[in-house]
mmCIF file of C-alpha atoms in Angstrom:
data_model
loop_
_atom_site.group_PDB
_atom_site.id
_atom_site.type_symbol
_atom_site.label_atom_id
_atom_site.label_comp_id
_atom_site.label_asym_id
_atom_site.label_seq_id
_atom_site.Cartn_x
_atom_site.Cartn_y
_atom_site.Cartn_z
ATOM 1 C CA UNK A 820 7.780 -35.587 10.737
ATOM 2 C CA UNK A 821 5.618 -32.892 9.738
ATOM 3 C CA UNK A 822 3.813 -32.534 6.256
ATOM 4 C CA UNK A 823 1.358 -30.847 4.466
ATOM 5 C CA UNK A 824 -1.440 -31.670 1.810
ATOM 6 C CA UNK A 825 -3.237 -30.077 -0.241
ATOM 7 C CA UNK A 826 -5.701 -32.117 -1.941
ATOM 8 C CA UNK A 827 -6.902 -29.605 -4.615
ATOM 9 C CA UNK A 828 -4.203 -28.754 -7.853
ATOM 10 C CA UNK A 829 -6.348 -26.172 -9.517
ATOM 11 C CA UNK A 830 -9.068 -23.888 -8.031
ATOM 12 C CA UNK A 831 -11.122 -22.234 -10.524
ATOM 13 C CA UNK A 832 -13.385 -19.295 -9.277
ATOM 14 C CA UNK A 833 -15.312 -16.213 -10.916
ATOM 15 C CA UNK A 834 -14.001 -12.887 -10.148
ATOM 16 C CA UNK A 835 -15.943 -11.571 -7.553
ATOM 17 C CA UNK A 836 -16.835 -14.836 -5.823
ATOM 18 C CA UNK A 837 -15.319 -16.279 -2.621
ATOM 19 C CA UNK A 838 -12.032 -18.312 -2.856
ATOM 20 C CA UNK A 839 -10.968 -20.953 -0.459
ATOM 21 C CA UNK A 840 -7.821 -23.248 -0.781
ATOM 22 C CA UNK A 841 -7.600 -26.150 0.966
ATOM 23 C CA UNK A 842 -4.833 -27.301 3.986
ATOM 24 C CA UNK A 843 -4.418 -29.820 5.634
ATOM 25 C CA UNK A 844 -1.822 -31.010 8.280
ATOM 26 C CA UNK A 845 0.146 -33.613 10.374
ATOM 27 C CA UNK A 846 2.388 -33.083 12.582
ATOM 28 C CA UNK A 847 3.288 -34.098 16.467
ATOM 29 C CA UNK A 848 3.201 -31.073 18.863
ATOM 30 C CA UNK A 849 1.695 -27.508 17.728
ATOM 31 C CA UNK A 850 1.946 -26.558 14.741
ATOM 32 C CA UNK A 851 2.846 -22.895 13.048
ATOM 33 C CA UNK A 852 1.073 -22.897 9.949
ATOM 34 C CA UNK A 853 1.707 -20.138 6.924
ATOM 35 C CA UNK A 854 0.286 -19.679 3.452
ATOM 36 C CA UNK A 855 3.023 -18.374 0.540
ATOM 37 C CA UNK A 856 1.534 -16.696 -2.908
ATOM 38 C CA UNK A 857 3.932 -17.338 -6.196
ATOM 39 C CA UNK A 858 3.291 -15.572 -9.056
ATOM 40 C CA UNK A 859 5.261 -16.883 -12.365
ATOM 41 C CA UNK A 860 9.031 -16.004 -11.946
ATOM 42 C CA UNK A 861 8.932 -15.071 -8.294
ATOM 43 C CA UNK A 862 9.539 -16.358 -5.113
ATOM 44 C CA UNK A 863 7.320 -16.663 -2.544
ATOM 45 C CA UNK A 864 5.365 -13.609 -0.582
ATOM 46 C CA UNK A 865 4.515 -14.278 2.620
ATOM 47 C CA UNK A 866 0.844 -13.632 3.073
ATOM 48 C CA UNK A 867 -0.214 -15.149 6.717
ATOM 49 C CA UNK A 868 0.526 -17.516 9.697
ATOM 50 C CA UNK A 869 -1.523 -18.561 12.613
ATOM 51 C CA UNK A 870 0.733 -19.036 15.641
ATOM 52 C CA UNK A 871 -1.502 -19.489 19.057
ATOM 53 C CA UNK A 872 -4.968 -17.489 19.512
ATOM 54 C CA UNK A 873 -7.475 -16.807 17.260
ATOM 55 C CA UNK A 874 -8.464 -19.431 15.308
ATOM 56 C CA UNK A 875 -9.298 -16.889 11.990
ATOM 57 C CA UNK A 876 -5.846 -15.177 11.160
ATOM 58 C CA UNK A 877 -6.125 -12.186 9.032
ATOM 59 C CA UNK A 878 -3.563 -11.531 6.474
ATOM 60 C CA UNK A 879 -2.243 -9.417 3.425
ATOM 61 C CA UNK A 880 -4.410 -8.326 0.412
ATOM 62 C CA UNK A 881 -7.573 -9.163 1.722
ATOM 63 C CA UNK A 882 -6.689 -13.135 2.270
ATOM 64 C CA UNK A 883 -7.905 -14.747 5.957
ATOM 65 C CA UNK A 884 -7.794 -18.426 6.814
ATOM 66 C CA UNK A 885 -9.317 -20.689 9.812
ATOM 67 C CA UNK A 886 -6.998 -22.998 11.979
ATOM 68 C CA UNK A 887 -9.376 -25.991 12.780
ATOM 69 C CA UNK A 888 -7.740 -28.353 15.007
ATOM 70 C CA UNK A 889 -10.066 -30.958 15.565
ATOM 71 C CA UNK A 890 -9.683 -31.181 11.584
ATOM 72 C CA UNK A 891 -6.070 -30.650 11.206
ATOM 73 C CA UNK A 892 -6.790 -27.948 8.477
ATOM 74 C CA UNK A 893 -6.205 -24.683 7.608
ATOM 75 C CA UNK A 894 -7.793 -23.180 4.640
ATOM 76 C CA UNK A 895 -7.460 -19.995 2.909
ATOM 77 C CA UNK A 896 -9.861 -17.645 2.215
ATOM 78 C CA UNK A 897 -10.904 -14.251 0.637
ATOM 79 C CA UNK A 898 -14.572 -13.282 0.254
ATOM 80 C CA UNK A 899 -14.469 -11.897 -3.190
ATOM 81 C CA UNK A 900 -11.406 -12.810 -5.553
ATOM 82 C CA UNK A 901 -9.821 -10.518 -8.101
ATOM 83 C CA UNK A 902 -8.325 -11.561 -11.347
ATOM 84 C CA UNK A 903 -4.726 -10.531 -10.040
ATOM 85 C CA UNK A 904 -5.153 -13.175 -7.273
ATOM 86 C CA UNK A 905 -4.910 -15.432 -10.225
ATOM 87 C CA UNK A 906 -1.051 -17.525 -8.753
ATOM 88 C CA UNK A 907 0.179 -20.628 -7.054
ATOM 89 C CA UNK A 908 -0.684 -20.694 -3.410
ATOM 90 C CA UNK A 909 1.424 -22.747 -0.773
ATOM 91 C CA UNK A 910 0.721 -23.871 2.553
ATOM 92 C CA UNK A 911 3.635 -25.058 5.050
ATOM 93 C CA UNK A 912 3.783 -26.458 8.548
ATOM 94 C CA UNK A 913 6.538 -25.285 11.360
ATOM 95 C CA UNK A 914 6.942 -27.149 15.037
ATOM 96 C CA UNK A 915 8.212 -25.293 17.693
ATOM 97 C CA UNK A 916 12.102 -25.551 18.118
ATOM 98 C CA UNK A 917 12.390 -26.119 14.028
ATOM 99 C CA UNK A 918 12.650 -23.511 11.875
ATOM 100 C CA UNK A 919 12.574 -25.221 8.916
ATOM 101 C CA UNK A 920 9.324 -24.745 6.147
ATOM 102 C CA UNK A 921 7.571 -27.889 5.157
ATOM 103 C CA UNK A 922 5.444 -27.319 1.980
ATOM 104 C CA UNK A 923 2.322 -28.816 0.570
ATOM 105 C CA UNK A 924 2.527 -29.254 -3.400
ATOM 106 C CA UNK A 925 0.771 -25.882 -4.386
ATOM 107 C CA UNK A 926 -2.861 -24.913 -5.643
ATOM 108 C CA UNK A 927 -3.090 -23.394 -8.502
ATOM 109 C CA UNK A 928 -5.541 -20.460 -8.243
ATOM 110 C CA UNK A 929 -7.421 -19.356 -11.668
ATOM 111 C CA UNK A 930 -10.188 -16.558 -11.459
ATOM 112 C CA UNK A 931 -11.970 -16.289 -14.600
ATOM 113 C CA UNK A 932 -13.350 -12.595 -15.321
ATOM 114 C CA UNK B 1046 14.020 -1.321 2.713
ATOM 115 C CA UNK B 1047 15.845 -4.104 -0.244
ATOM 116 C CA UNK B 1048 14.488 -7.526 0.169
ATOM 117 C CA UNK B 1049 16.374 -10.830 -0.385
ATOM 118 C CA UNK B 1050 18.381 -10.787 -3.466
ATOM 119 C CA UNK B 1051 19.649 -13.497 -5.177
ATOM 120 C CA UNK B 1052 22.285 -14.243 -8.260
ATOM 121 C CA UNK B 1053 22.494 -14.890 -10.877
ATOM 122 C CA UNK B 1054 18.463 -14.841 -12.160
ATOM 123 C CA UNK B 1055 19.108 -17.985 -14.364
ATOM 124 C CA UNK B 1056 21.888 -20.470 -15.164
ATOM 125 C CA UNK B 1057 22.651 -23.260 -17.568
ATOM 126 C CA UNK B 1058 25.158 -26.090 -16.353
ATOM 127 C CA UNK B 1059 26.350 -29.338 -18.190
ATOM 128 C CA UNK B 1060 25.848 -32.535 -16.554
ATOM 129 C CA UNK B 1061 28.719 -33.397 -13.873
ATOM 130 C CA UNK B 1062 29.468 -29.162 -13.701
ATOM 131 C CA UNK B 1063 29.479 -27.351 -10.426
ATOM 132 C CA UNK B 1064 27.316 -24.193 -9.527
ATOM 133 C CA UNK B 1065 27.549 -21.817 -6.692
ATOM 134 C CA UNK B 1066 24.469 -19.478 -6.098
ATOM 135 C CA UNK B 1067 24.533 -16.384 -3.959
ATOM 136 C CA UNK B 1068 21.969 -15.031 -1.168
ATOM 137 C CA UNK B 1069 21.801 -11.728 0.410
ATOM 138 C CA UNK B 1070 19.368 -11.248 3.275
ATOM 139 C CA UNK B 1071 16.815 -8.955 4.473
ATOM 140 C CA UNK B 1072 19.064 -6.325 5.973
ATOM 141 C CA UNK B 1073 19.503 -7.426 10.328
ATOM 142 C CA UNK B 1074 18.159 -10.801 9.463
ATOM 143 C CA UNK B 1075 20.919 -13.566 10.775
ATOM 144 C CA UNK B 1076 19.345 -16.094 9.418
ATOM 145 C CA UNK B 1077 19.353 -18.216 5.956
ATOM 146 C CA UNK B 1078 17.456 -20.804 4.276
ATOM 147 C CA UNK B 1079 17.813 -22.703 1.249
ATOM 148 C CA UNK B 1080 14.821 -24.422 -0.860
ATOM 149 C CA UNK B 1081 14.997 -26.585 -4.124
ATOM 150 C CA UNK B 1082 11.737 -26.167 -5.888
ATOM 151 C CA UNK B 1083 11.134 -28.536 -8.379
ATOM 152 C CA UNK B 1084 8.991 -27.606 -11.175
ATOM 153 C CA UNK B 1085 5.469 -28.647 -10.107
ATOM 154 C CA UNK B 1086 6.324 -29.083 -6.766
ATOM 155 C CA UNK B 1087 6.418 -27.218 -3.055
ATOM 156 C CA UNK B 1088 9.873 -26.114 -2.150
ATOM 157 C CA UNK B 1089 11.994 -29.106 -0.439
ATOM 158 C CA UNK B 1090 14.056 -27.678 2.797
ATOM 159 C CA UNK B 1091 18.194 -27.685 1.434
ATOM 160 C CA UNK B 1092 20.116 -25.992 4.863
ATOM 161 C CA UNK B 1093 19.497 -23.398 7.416
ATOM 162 C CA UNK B 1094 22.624 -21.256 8.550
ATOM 163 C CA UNK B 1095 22.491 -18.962 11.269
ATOM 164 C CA UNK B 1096 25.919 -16.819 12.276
ATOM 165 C CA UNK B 1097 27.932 -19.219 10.029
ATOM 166 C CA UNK B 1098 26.717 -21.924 11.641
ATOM 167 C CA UNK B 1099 24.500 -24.866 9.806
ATOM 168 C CA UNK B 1100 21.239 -25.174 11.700
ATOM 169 C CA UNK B 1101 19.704 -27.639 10.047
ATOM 170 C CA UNK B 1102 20.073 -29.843 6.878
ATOM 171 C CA UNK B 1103 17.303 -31.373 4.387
ATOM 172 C CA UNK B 1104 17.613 -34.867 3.054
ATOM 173 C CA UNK B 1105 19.987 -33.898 -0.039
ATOM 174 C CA UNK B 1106 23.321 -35.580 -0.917
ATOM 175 C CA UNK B 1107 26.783 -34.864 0.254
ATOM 176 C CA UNK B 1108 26.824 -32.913 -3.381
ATOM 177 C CA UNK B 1109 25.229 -30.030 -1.832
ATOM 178 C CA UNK B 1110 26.799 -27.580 0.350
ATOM 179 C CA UNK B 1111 26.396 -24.202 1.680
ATOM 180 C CA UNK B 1112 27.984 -21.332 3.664
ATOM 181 C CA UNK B 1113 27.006 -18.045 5.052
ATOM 182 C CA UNK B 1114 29.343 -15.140 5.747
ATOM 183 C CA UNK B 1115 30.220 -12.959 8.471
ATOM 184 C CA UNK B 1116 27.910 -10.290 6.476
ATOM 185 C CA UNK B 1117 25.313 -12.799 6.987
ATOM 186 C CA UNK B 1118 24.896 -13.671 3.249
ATOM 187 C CA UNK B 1119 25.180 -16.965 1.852
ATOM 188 C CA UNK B 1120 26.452 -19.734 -0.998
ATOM 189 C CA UNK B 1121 24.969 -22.913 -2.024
ATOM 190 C CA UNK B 1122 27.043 -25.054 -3.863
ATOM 191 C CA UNK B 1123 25.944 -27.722 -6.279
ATOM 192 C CA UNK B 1124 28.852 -30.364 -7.074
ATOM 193 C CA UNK B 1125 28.223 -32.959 -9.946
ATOM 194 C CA UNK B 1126 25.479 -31.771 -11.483
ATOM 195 C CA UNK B 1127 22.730 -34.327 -12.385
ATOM 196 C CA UNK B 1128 19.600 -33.315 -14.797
ATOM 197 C CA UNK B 1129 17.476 -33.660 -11.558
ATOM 198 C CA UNK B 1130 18.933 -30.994 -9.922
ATOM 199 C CA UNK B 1131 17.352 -28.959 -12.300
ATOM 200 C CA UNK B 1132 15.086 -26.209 -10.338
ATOM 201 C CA UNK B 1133 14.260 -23.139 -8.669
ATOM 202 C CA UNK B 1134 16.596 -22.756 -5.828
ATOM 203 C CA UNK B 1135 15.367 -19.947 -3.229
ATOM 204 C CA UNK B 1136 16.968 -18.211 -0.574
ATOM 205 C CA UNK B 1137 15.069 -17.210 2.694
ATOM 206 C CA UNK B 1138 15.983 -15.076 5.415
ATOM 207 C CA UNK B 1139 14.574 -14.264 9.018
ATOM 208 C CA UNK B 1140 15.676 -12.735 11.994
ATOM 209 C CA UNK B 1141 16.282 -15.447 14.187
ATOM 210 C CA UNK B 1142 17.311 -19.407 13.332
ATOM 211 C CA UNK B 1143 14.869 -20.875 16.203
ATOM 212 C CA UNK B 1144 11.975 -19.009 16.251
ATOM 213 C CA UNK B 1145 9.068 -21.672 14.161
ATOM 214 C CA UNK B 1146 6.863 -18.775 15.037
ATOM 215 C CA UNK B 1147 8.438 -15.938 12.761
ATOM 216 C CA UNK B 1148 7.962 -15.797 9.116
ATOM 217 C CA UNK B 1149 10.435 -16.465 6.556
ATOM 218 C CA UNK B 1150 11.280 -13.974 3.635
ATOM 219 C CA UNK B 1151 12.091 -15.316 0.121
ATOM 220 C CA UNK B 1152 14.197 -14.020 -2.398
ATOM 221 C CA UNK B 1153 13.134 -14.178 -6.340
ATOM 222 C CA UNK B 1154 15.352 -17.572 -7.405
ATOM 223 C CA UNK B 1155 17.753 -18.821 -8.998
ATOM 224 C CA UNK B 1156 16.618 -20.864 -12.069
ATOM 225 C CA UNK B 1157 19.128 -23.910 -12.861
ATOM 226 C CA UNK B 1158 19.072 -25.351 -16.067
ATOM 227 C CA UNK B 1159 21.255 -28.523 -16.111
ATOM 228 C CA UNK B 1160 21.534 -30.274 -19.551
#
């Protein structure tokens, strides 16, 4: 089975400082890893994935994360945070051949002004 | 280009009811998902259907169904309502049903109120 945790339930941050949101994973095979955004009455926006290659996987509005395999993880990241990336962030976990999403529990992300 | 839409926005039921919730996809996407996000939770996999065909099924009761259309959009019905089933249902859509590589899209919700 494949899952996904993510240990933190709020992340607090100053605007302008770096954000990181912890992932972590476990699943048998390779996995395709992807982080979702949710902001309050919306579904989810895709923001990245990391397939095969590079281990640091650039995404949209500034967000990058870091595939570590020897540490099953894969944590987001943006080097200075903005008061609009204030949302619920989700990890999920894919194995080749399944095409179905399995989702971690959500961080919330709060940056203060 | 529209993204996924979904209907209705929000929905009250009574206990024992049945609901059916609509899904358009990305326009040329074949593919459909559907999620049940509980409130404080990740989205929980429902049903993947990919040119009418059910790809794959989540670990929900017999209670929950779902088709997709020769237009490639879908239904997911909800028979017997229980307060539990209370949630954010989303729809996803991608090109292809086998591909764990490409990205899936999601639509805004549906927001089930069962009382």
């Amino acid at each position: 089975a494949q899952s996904v945790a993510q240990p933190e339930d709020q992340v607090n941050v100053a605007e302008g400082n770096p954000l990181t949101v912890k992932c972590t994973y476990s699943v048998s095979g390779n996995p395709y890893l992807f982080w979702y955004v949710q902001y309050p009455n919306r579904g989810l926006q895709f923001l990245l994935k990391y397939i095969t290659g590079d281990n640091l996987v650039k995404g949209s509005y500034g967000f990058e994360a870091e595939f570590n395999k020897s540490q099953t993880s894969f944590h987001l990241k943006k080097p200075s945070a903005l008061v609009s990336d204030s949302a619920l962030y989700f990890c999920a976990v894919k194995v080749y051949g399944n095409n179905r999403l399995a989702f971690g529990k959500g961080n919330q992300v709060v940056v203060i002004p | 280009d529209a993204g996924v839409t979904q209907s209705p926005t929000h929905l009250i039921k009574t206990r024992g009811q049945q609901v059916t919730l609509r899904c358009s996809p990305i326009s040329g996407h074949k593919s459909v998902s559907w999620y049940q996000q509980v409130l404080g939770q990740g989205p929980q996999f429902i049903f993947q259907y990919y040119e009418k065909e059910e790809r794959g099924r989540g670990n929900f009761p017999d209670r929950f169904s779902a088709r997709q259309f020769p237009n490639y959009s879908s239904e997911l019905n909800v028979n017997a309502l229980l307060l539990g089933d209370s949630a954010l249902y989303l729809c996803a859509s991608s090109l292809e049903a086998g591909s764990a590589a490409e990205e899936q899209y999601f639509g805004p919700g549906t927001r089930l109120t069962v009382t």
